[in-house]
Amino acid sequence: MIDTNSVLVEWLKTTATSLYTLVSTRVYCSSLPPGFTNSQAALEVMRRGGRSKLEHAEHAASFQIKCFGGTSSHAEAEAVYRALYDRLQNKSGVDVTSGNIMASEEETIGQSLTDPDTKWPFVLSFWRVTMRPKTA
Amino acid sequence: MADFEMVWDPDELRRAMTDVIQGSADLLRELANITVESAKESPPSPYLTGTNRRSITADFTDGTRKETIGGSLSAGGDEGMPTGNDIGFRVYTQSGYGGWLEIGTSKMAARPYIAPGFQRAVNEIERRLAGMV
């Protein structure tokens, strides 16, 4: 079975993208690491469900991705969200080491929210990403 | 040569359209109902006191009237509701923290229950539709 988390995280951590410029390798799955203080931009990626099409070894996973800007400004979180959108929206047929992204699409437009515990601003987004093992 | 006659009956078309719309409304009402019931099950619904679970509610509209599903009173308002003559529903909780349970916070891991409940409902409706074909 394909490791959907690894595929997505690998795609988001690819270097030389506007997303990488902002978050670098700070793409955390499936929760923020202990000691995270939102002093640098980051993504929190969590698979929340989806569907498996086992006859084709495909998985259409639904991911929740929170975009943190690394500051107390909503604008910075929005900038990370826009970079995430550019990286993930309407991508198809892309290979990474751990699998193939057949299709990716935002499920609903991002919501600007504030964490109730820390008051950190973030953008909440949901994505449908269909994947399969990489073809030889 | 056989005769061929085509009759255009606008009343028949209207009746057929009404049946289609009513069928779609029934299907979406059932989708809302199963979503609420699935979200209330444990798992996926996180459970401590049951306050959040009891407050899971759906508002359904068939374009002419609103119906509340789930045993709680509607929260009121139209946020997230279909507009005009559209058919559809919204699912929400009224505990005040149900959304944070669903998506998590910086101090608490997410425990999604509404999205998985909706997915279960979609799967169930698809099974029923496949059985009708």
PDB file of C-alpha atoms in Angstrom:
ATOM      1  CA  MET A   1       0.000   0.000   0.000  1.00  0.00           C
ATOM      2  CA  ILE A   2       1.284   3.407  -0.931  1.00  0.00           C
ATOM      3  CA  ASP A   3       2.368   5.762   1.860  1.00  0.00           C
ATOM      4  CA  THR A   4       0.183   8.737   0.948  1.00  0.00           C
ATOM      5  CA  ASN A   5       1.650  10.969   3.645  1.00  0.00           C
ATOM      6  CA  SER A   6       5.187  10.412   2.372  1.00  0.00           C
ATOM      7  CA  VAL A   7       4.199  11.137  -1.221  1.00  0.00           C
ATOM      8  CA  LEU A   8       2.540  14.427  -0.383  1.00  0.00           C
ATOM      9  CA  VAL A   9       5.199  15.607   2.059  1.00  0.00           C
ATOM     10  CA  GLU A  10       7.919  14.788  -0.449  1.00  0.00           C
ATOM     11  CA  TRP A  11       6.114  16.779  -3.141  1.00  0.00           C
ATOM     12  CA  LEU A  12       5.694  19.759  -0.821  1.00  0.00           C
ATOM     13  CA  LYS A  13       9.340  19.673   0.274  1.00  0.00           C
ATOM     14  CA  THR A  14      10.697  19.755  -3.273  1.00  0.00           C
ATOM     15  CA  THR A  15      13.350  22.404  -3.537  1.00  0.00           C
ATOM     16  CA  ALA A  16      13.446  25.414  -5.877  1.00  0.00           C
ATOM     17  CA  THR A  17       9.756  26.309  -5.483  1.00  0.00           C
ATOM     18  CA  SER A  18       8.136  29.394  -3.979  1.00  0.00           C
ATOM     19  CA  LEU A  19       6.720  27.140  -1.270  1.00  0.00           C
ATOM     20  CA  TYR A  20      10.172  25.823  -0.397  1.00  0.00           C
ATOM     21  CA  THR A  21      11.473  29.392  -0.219  1.00  0.00           C
ATOM     22  CA  LEU A  22       8.948  30.068   2.543  1.00  0.00           C
ATOM     23  CA  VAL A  23       8.711  26.827   4.527  1.00  0.00           C
ATOM     24  CA  SER A  24      11.869  24.939   3.496  1.00  0.00           C
ATOM     25  CA  THR A  25      11.626  21.440   5.019  1.00  0.00           C
ATOM     26  CA  ARG A  26       9.182  22.513   7.761  1.00  0.00           C
ATOM     27  CA  VAL A  27       6.363  20.349   6.455  1.00  0.00           C
ATOM     28  CA  TYR A  28       5.098  18.479   9.520  1.00  0.00           C
ATOM     29  CA  CYS A  29       2.964  15.350   9.429  1.00  0.00           C
ATOM     30  CA  SER A  30       0.640  14.740  11.151  1.00  0.00           C
ATOM     31  CA  SER A  31       1.012  17.371  13.877  1.00  0.00           C
ATOM     32  CA  LEU A  32       3.299  20.232  14.793  1.00  0.00           C
ATOM     33  CA  PRO A  33       6.509  19.097  16.524  1.00  0.00           C
ATOM     34  CA  PRO A  34       6.972  19.717  20.261  1.00  0.00           C
ATOM     35  CA  GLY A  35       8.534  23.127  20.823  1.00  0.00           C
ATOM     36  CA  PHE A  36       7.142  24.642  17.636  1.00  0.00           C
ATOM     37  CA  THR A  37       6.723  28.357  18.275  1.00  0.00           C
ATOM     38  CA  ASN A  38       5.566  29.681  14.900  1.00  0.00           C
ATOM     39  CA  SER A  39       8.763  31.684  14.538  1.00  0.00           C
ATOM     40  CA  GLN A  40       9.223  30.350  11.010  1.00  0.00           C
ATOM     41  CA  ALA A  41       6.698  29.544   8.311  1.00  0.00           C
ATOM     42  CA  ALA A  42       5.530  25.930   8.265  1.00  0.00           C
ATOM     43  CA  LEU A  43       2.867  23.498   7.073  1.00  0.00           C
ATOM     44  CA  GLU A  44       0.968  20.950   9.153  1.00  0.00           C
ATOM     45  CA  VAL A  45      -0.280  18.099   6.963  1.00  0.00           C
ATOM     46  CA  MET A  46      -2.849  15.566   8.158  1.00  0.00           C
ATOM     47  CA  ARG A  47      -4.706  12.917   6.174  1.00  0.00           C
ATOM     48  CA  ARG A  48      -8.313  13.003   7.372  1.00  0.00           C
ATOM     49  CA  GLY A  49      -9.831  10.299   5.194  1.00  0.00           C
ATOM     50  CA  GLY A  50     -10.604   9.687   1.577  1.00  0.00           C
ATOM     51  CA  ARG A  51     -11.186   6.682  -0.609  1.00  0.00           C
ATOM     52  CA  SER A  52      -9.104   3.753  -1.754  1.00  0.00           C
ATOM     53  CA  LYS A  53      -9.509   2.196  -5.168  1.00  0.00           C
ATOM     54  CA  LEU A  54      -7.752  -1.016  -4.342  1.00  0.00           C
ATOM     55  CA  GLU A  55      -8.206  -2.639  -7.741  1.00  0.00           C
ATOM     56  CA  HIS A  56      -5.865  -0.040  -9.175  1.00  0.00           C
ATOM     57  CA  ALA A  57      -3.745   0.468  -6.025  1.00  0.00           C
ATOM     58  CA  GLU A  58      -4.920   4.074  -6.119  1.00  0.00           C
ATOM     59  CA  HIS A  59      -5.775   6.186  -3.125  1.00  0.00           C
ATOM     60  CA  ALA A  60      -7.798   9.385  -3.292  1.00  0.00           C
ATOM     61  CA  ALA A  61      -6.836  10.835   0.064  1.00  0.00           C
ATOM     62  CA  SER A  62      -8.299  13.929   1.676  1.00  0.00           C
ATOM     63  CA  PHE A  63      -5.691  16.060   3.413  1.00  0.00           C
ATOM     64  CA  GLN A  64      -6.040  18.914   5.864  1.00  0.00           C
ATOM     65  CA  ILE A  65      -3.160  21.370   5.540  1.00  0.00           C
ATOM     66  CA  LYS A  66      -2.651  24.289   7.935  1.00  0.00           C
ATOM     67  CA  CYS A  67      -0.433  27.127   6.734  1.00  0.00           C
ATOM     68  CA  PHE A  68       1.509  29.026   9.398  1.00  0.00           C
ATOM     69  CA  GLY A  69       3.345  32.209   8.454  1.00  0.00           C
ATOM     70  CA  GLY A  70       5.911  32.270  11.237  1.00  0.00           C
ATOM     71  CA  THR A  71       4.608  35.571  12.615  1.00  0.00           C
ATOM     72  CA  SER A  72       1.495  36.944  14.301  1.00  0.00           C
ATOM     73  CA  SER A  73       0.374  38.347  10.942  1.00  0.00           C
ATOM     74  CA  HIS A  74      -2.426  36.787   8.944  1.00  0.00           C
ATOM     75  CA  ALA A  75      -0.778  38.185   5.811  1.00  0.00           C
ATOM     76  CA  GLU A  76       2.239  35.901   6.233  1.00  0.00           C
ATOM     77  CA  ALA A  77       0.025  32.852   6.686  1.00  0.00           C
ATOM     78  CA  GLU A  78      -1.874  33.863   3.548  1.00  0.00           C
ATOM     79  CA  ALA A  79       1.413  34.095   1.629  1.00  0.00           C
ATOM     80  CA  VAL A  80       2.246  30.524   2.616  1.00  0.00           C
ATOM     81  CA  TYR A  81      -1.238  29.433   1.567  1.00  0.00           C
ATOM     82  CA  ARG A  82      -0.832  31.039  -1.850  1.00  0.00           C
ATOM     83  CA  ALA A  83       2.509  29.287  -2.328  1.00  0.00           C
ATOM     84  CA  LEU A  84       0.911  25.993  -1.286  1.00  0.00           C
ATOM     85  CA  TYR A  85      -1.901  26.583  -3.780  1.00  0.00           C
ATOM     86  CA  ASP A  86       0.580  27.199  -6.593  1.00  0.00           C
ATOM     87  CA  ARG A  87       2.438  24.030  -5.672  1.00  0.00           C
ATOM     88  CA  LEU A  88      -0.537  21.672  -5.317  1.00  0.00           C
ATOM     89  CA  GLN A  89      -3.555  22.899  -7.262  1.00  0.00           C
ATOM     90  CA  ASN A  90      -4.373  20.954 -10.441  1.00  0.00           C
ATOM     91  CA  LYS A  91      -1.194  18.929 -10.521  1.00  0.00           C
ATOM     92  CA  SER A  92      -1.284  15.628 -12.406  1.00  0.00           C
ATOM     93  CA  GLY A  93       1.064  12.847 -13.374  1.00  0.00           C
ATOM     94  CA  VAL A  94       3.971  13.940 -11.211  1.00  0.00           C
ATOM     95  CA  ASP A  95       6.463  11.447  -9.782  1.00  0.00           C
ATOM     96  CA  VAL A  96       8.317  11.629  -6.503  1.00  0.00           C
ATOM     97  CA  THR A  97      10.506   8.918  -5.023  1.00  0.00           C
ATOM     98  CA  SER A  98       7.708   7.437  -2.934  1.00  0.00           C
ATOM     99  CA  GLY A  99       4.915   7.453  -5.519  1.00  0.00           C
ATOM    100  CA  ASN A 100       2.961   9.201  -8.241  1.00  0.00           C
ATOM    101  CA  ILE A 101       0.462  12.025  -7.821  1.00  0.00           C
ATOM    102  CA  MET A 102      -2.235  11.364 -10.412  1.00  0.00           C
ATOM    103  CA  ALA A 103      -4.327  14.416  -9.576  1.00  0.00           C
ATOM    104  CA  SER A 104      -4.614  17.044  -6.888  1.00  0.00           C
ATOM    105  CA  GLU A 105      -7.308  19.603  -6.290  1.00  0.00           C
ATOM    106  CA  GLU A 106      -8.356  21.933  -3.511  1.00  0.00           C
ATOM    107  CA  GLU A 107     -11.646  20.796  -1.937  1.00  0.00           C
ATOM    108  CA  THR A 108     -12.655  24.196  -0.639  1.00  0.00           C
ATOM    109  CA  ILE A 109     -10.944  27.564  -0.614  1.00  0.00           C
ATOM    110  CA  GLY A 110      -8.699  28.279   2.397  1.00  0.00           C
ATOM    111  CA  GLN A 111     -10.097  29.811   5.583  1.00  0.00           C
ATOM    112  CA  SER A 112      -8.147  32.338   7.626  1.00  0.00           C
ATOM    113  CA  LEU A 113      -8.375  31.326  11.307  1.00  0.00           C
ATOM    114  CA  THR A 114      -6.672  31.940  14.654  1.00  0.00           C
ATOM    115  CA  ASP A 115      -5.541  29.083  16.867  1.00  0.00           C
ATOM    116  CA  PRO A 116      -7.589  29.219  20.095  1.00  0.00           C
ATOM    117  CA  ASP A 117      -4.677  28.179  22.348  1.00  0.00           C
ATOM    118  CA  THR A 118      -1.763  30.220  21.017  1.00  0.00           C
ATOM    119  CA  LYS A 119      -3.548  32.899  18.945  1.00  0.00           C
ATOM    120  CA  TRP A 120      -1.337  32.032  15.973  1.00  0.00           C
ATOM    121  CA  PRO A 121      -2.942  32.980  12.665  1.00  0.00           C
ATOM    122  CA  PHE A 122      -3.160  30.215  10.098  1.00  0.00           C
ATOM    123  CA  VAL A 123      -4.957  29.308   6.892  1.00  0.00           C
ATOM    124  CA  LEU A 124      -6.939  26.067   6.952  1.00  0.00           C
ATOM    125  CA  SER A 125      -7.139  24.216   3.644  1.00  0.00           C
ATOM    126  CA  PHE A 126      -8.402  20.859   2.399  1.00  0.00           C
ATOM    127  CA  TRP A 127      -7.098  18.927  -0.592  1.00  0.00           C
ATOM    128  CA  ARG A 128      -8.063  15.828  -2.550  1.00  0.00           C
ATOM    129  CA  VAL A 129      -4.936  14.100  -3.815  1.00  0.00           C
ATOM    130  CA  THR A 130      -5.140  10.901  -5.858  1.00  0.00           C
ATOM    131  CA  MET A 131      -1.986   8.783  -5.798  1.00  0.00           C
ATOM    132  CA  ARG A 132      -0.633   5.441  -6.888  1.00  0.00           C
ATOM    133  CA  PRO A 133       2.669   3.588  -6.645  1.00  0.00           C
ATOM    134  CA  LYS A 134       5.212   4.932  -9.046  1.00  0.00           C
ATOM    135  CA  THR A 135       5.283   3.092 -12.362  1.00  0.00           C
ATOM    136  CA  ALA A 136       8.540   1.359 -13.126  1.00  0.00           C
TER     137      ALA A 136
ATOM    138  CA  MET B   1     -43.920   2.673 -44.676  1.00  0.00           C
ATOM    139  CA  ALA B   2     -44.768   2.856 -40.972  1.00  0.00           C
ATOM    140  CA  ASP B   3     -46.141   6.081 -39.609  1.00  0.00           C
ATOM    141  CA  PHE B   4     -44.128   7.868 -37.016  1.00  0.00           C
ATOM    142  CA  GLU B   5     -45.482  10.554 -34.789  1.00  0.00           C
ATOM    143  CA  MET B   6     -43.665  12.546 -32.140  1.00  0.00           C
ATOM    144  CA  VAL B   7     -45.774  14.305 -29.533  1.00  0.00           C
ATOM    145  CA  TRP B   8     -44.358  17.167 -27.493  1.00  0.00           C
ATOM    146  CA  ASP B   9     -46.120  17.335 -24.167  1.00  0.00           C
ATOM    147  CA  PRO B  10     -44.766  20.157 -21.955  1.00  0.00           C
ATOM    148  CA  ASP B  11     -46.896  18.954 -19.023  1.00  0.00           C
ATOM    149  CA  GLU B  12     -45.306  15.522 -19.196  1.00  0.00           C
ATOM    150  CA  LEU B  13     -41.847  17.121 -19.246  1.00  0.00           C
ATOM    151  CA  ARG B  14     -42.716  19.232 -16.198  1.00  0.00           C
ATOM    152  CA  ARG B  15     -43.951  16.159 -14.342  1.00  0.00           C
ATOM    153  CA  ALA B  16     -40.762  14.284 -15.205  1.00  0.00           C
ATOM    154  CA  MET B  17     -38.633  17.216 -14.058  1.00  0.00           C
ATOM    155  CA  THR B  18     -40.561  17.393 -10.805  1.00  0.00           C
ATOM    156  CA  ASP B  19     -39.907  13.691 -10.221  1.00  0.00           C
ATOM    157  CA  VAL B  20     -36.181  14.170 -10.847  1.00  0.00           C
ATOM    158  CA  ILE B  21     -35.994  17.125  -8.461  1.00  0.00           C
ATOM    159  CA  GLN B  22     -37.960  15.276  -5.784  1.00  0.00           C
ATOM    160  CA  GLY B  23     -35.739  12.212  -6.199  1.00  0.00           C
ATOM    161  CA  SER B  24     -32.618  14.358  -5.846  1.00  0.00           C
ATOM    162  CA  ALA B  25     -34.018  16.022  -2.726  1.00  0.00           C
ATOM    163  CA  ASP B  26     -34.843  12.659  -1.142  1.00  0.00           C
ATOM    164  CA  LEU B  27     -31.326  11.440  -1.873  1.00  0.00           C
ATOM    165  CA  LEU B  28     -29.652  14.516  -0.382  1.00  0.00           C
ATOM    166  CA  ARG B  29     -31.906  14.421   2.685  1.00  0.00           C
ATOM    167  CA  GLU B  30     -30.831  10.813   3.249  1.00  0.00           C
ATOM    168  CA  LEU B  31     -27.190  11.813   2.710  1.00  0.00           C
ATOM    169  CA  ALA B  32     -27.559  14.461   5.432  1.00  0.00           C
ATOM    170  CA  ASN B  33     -29.255  11.975   7.740  1.00  0.00           C
ATOM    171  CA  ILE B  34     -26.560   9.303   7.350  1.00  0.00           C
ATOM    172  CA  THR B  35     -23.797  11.928   7.741  1.00  0.00           C
ATOM    173  CA  VAL B  36     -25.206  13.055  11.089  1.00  0.00           C
ATOM    174  CA  GLU B  37     -25.715   9.498  12.321  1.00  0.00           C
ATOM    175  CA  SER B  38     -22.215   8.435  11.203  1.00  0.00           C
ATOM    176  CA  ALA B  39     -20.588  11.498  12.780  1.00  0.00           C
ATOM    177  CA  LYS B  40     -22.321  10.689  16.071  1.00  0.00           C
ATOM    178  CA  GLU B  41     -21.048   7.128  16.153  1.00  0.00           C
ATOM    179  CA  SER B  42     -18.020   6.358  18.276  1.00  0.00           C
ATOM    180  CA  PRO B  43     -15.704   6.208  16.463  1.00  0.00           C
ATOM    181  CA  PRO B  44     -15.400   8.559  14.687  1.00  0.00           C
ATOM    182  CA  SER B  45     -17.012  11.059  17.075  1.00  0.00           C
ATOM    183  CA  PRO B  46     -14.695  11.888  19.991  1.00  0.00           C
ATOM    184  CA  TYR B  47     -16.541  11.302  23.240  1.00  0.00           C
ATOM    185  CA  LEU B  48     -16.038  12.648  26.748  1.00  0.00           C
ATOM    186  CA  THR B  49     -19.302  14.069  28.050  1.00  0.00           C
ATOM    187  CA  GLY B  50     -21.383  13.716  24.882  1.00  0.00           C
ATOM    188  CA  THR B  51     -22.127  17.449  24.696  1.00  0.00           C
ATOM    189  CA  ASN B  52     -20.571  17.841  21.272  1.00  0.00           C
ATOM    190  CA  ARG B  53     -21.969  14.588  19.950  1.00  0.00           C
ATOM    191  CA  ARG B  54     -25.521  15.517  20.928  1.00  0.00           C
ATOM    192  CA  SER B  55     -25.196  18.876  19.211  1.00  0.00           C
ATOM    193  CA  ILE B  56     -24.279  17.515  15.757  1.00  0.00           C
ATOM    194  CA  THR B  57     -26.982  18.899  13.485  1.00  0.00           C
ATOM    195  CA  ALA B  58     -27.826  19.161   9.797  1.00  0.00           C
ATOM    196  CA  ASP B  59     -30.049  21.755   8.144  1.00  0.00           C
ATOM    197  CA  PHE B  60     -31.498  20.504   4.877  1.00  0.00           C
ATOM    198  CA  THR B  61     -33.369  22.521   2.262  1.00  0.00           C
ATOM    199  CA  ASP B  62     -35.220  21.337  -0.819  1.00  0.00           C
ATOM    200  CA  GLY B  63     -35.309  24.874  -2.149  1.00  0.00           C
ATOM    201  CA  THR B  64     -38.667  25.702  -0.612  1.00  0.00           C
ATOM    202  CA  ARG B  65     -38.416  24.797   3.055  1.00  0.00           C
ATOM    203  CA  LYS B  66     -35.770  24.045   5.689  1.00  0.00           C
ATOM    204  CA  GLU B  67     -35.682  20.882   7.799  1.00  0.00           C
ATOM    205  CA  THR B  68     -33.451  20.175  10.794  1.00  0.00           C
ATOM    206  CA  ILE B  69     -31.888  16.727  11.251  1.00  0.00           C
ATOM    207  CA  GLY B  70     -30.096  15.395  14.307  1.00  0.00           C
ATOM    208  CA  GLY B  71     -32.232  16.006  17.342  1.00  0.00           C
ATOM    209  CA  SER B  72     -31.048  19.533  18.135  1.00  0.00           C
ATOM    210  CA  LEU B  73     -32.717  22.808  17.273  1.00  0.00           C
ATOM    211  CA  SER B  74     -31.265  24.534  14.230  1.00  0.00           C
ATOM    212  CA  ALA B  75     -28.598  27.141  14.924  1.00  0.00           C
ATOM    213  CA  GLY B  76     -30.540  29.426  12.613  1.00  0.00           C
ATOM    214  CA  GLY B  77     -29.123  31.780  10.024  1.00  0.00           C
ATOM    215  CA  ASP B  78     -28.207  30.866   6.478  1.00  0.00           C
ATOM    216  CA  GLU B  79     -24.424  30.623   6.593  1.00  0.00           C
ATOM    217  CA  GLY B  80     -23.352  27.662   4.516  1.00  0.00           C
ATOM    218  CA  MET B  81     -26.874  26.961   3.291  1.00  0.00           C
ATOM    219  CA  PRO B  82     -27.696  26.560  -0.416  1.00  0.00           C
ATOM    220  CA  THR B  83     -29.265  29.666  -1.908  1.00  0.00           C
ATOM    221  CA  GLY B  84     -32.215  30.262  -4.208  1.00  0.00           C
ATOM    222  CA  ASN B  85     -33.966  27.082  -5.276  1.00  0.00           C
ATOM    223  CA  ASP B  86     -30.890  24.914  -4.756  1.00  0.00           C
ATOM    224  CA  ILE B  87     -31.183  21.656  -2.829  1.00  0.00           C
ATOM    225  CA  GLY B  88     -28.576  20.834  -0.206  1.00  0.00           C
ATOM    226  CA  PHE B  89     -27.583  20.729   3.445  1.00  0.00           C
ATOM    227  CA  ARG B  90     -25.014  21.860   5.987  1.00  0.00           C
ATOM    228  CA  VAL B  91     -23.675  19.859   8.945  1.00  0.00           C
ATOM    229  CA  TYR B  92     -22.356  21.535  12.092  1.00  0.00           C
ATOM    230  CA  THR B  93     -22.100  21.276  15.865  1.00  0.00           C
ATOM    231  CA  GLN B  94     -23.314  23.735  18.474  1.00  0.00           C
ATOM    232  CA  SER B  95     -20.999  22.811  21.346  1.00  0.00           C
ATOM    233  CA  GLY B  96     -18.671  25.731  20.658  1.00  0.00           C
ATOM    234  CA  TYR B  97     -15.633  23.473  20.250  1.00  0.00           C
ATOM    235  CA  GLY B  98     -16.780  20.873  17.716  1.00  0.00           C
ATOM    236  CA  GLY B  99     -14.891  22.563  14.892  1.00  0.00           C
ATOM    237  CA  TRP B 100     -11.627  22.473  16.848  1.00  0.00           C
ATOM    238  CA  LEU B 101     -12.117  18.761  17.567  1.00  0.00           C
ATOM    239  CA  GLU B 102     -12.453  18.254  13.820  1.00  0.00           C
ATOM    240  CA  ILE B 103      -9.366  20.218  12.745  1.00  0.00           C
ATOM    241  CA  GLY B 104      -7.221  20.230  15.923  1.00  0.00           C
ATOM    242  CA  THR B 105      -5.327  23.078  17.571  1.00  0.00           C
ATOM    243  CA  SER B 106      -1.659  23.767  18.290  1.00  0.00           C
ATOM    244  CA  LYS B 107      -2.127  21.934  21.618  1.00  0.00           C
ATOM    245  CA  MET B 108      -4.614  19.229  20.622  1.00  0.00           C
ATOM    246  CA  ALA B 109      -4.452  16.696  17.811  1.00  0.00           C
ATOM    247  CA  ALA B 110      -7.289  16.735  15.296  1.00  0.00           C
ATOM    248  CA  ARG B 111      -9.937  14.036  15.640  1.00  0.00           C
ATOM    249  CA  PRO B 112     -11.967  14.330  12.431  1.00  0.00           C
ATOM    250  CA  TYR B 113     -15.487  12.941  12.707  1.00  0.00           C
ATOM    251  CA  ILE B 114     -17.697  15.018  10.404  1.00  0.00           C
ATOM    252  CA  ALA B 115     -15.638  14.586   7.225  1.00  0.00           C
ATOM    253  CA  PRO B 116     -15.330  10.801   7.763  1.00  0.00           C
ATOM    254  CA  GLY B 117     -19.052  10.694   8.555  1.00  0.00           C
ATOM    255  CA  PHE B 118     -19.802  12.437   5.265  1.00  0.00           C
ATOM    256  CA  GLN B 119     -17.521  10.016   3.404  1.00  0.00           C
ATOM    257  CA  ARG B 120     -19.332   7.046   4.953  1.00  0.00           C
ATOM    258  CA  ALA B 121     -22.648   8.556   3.901  1.00  0.00           C
ATOM    259  CA  VAL B 122     -21.459   9.042   0.319  1.00  0.00           C
ATOM    260  CA  ASN B 123     -20.265   5.433   0.212  1.00  0.00           C
ATOM    261  CA  GLU B 124     -23.607   4.202   1.559  1.00  0.00           C
ATOM    262  CA  ILE B 125     -25.638   6.227  -0.940  1.00  0.00           C
ATOM    263  CA  GLU B 126     -23.434   4.966  -3.767  1.00  0.00           C
ATOM    264  CA  ARG B 127     -24.050   1.380  -2.632  1.00  0.00           C
ATOM    265  CA  ARG B 128     -27.797   1.962  -2.624  1.00  0.00           C
ATOM    266  CA  LEU B 129     -27.751   3.584  -6.053  1.00  0.00           C
ATOM    267  CA  ALA B 130     -25.670   0.728  -7.459  1.00  0.00           C
ATOM    268  CA  GLY B 131     -28.252  -1.707  -6.100  1.00  0.00           C
ATOM    269  CA  MET B 132     -31.021   0.136  -7.959  1.00  0.00           C
ATOM    270  CA  VAL B 133     -29.347  -0.094 -11.359  1.00  0.00           C
TER     271      VAL B 133
END
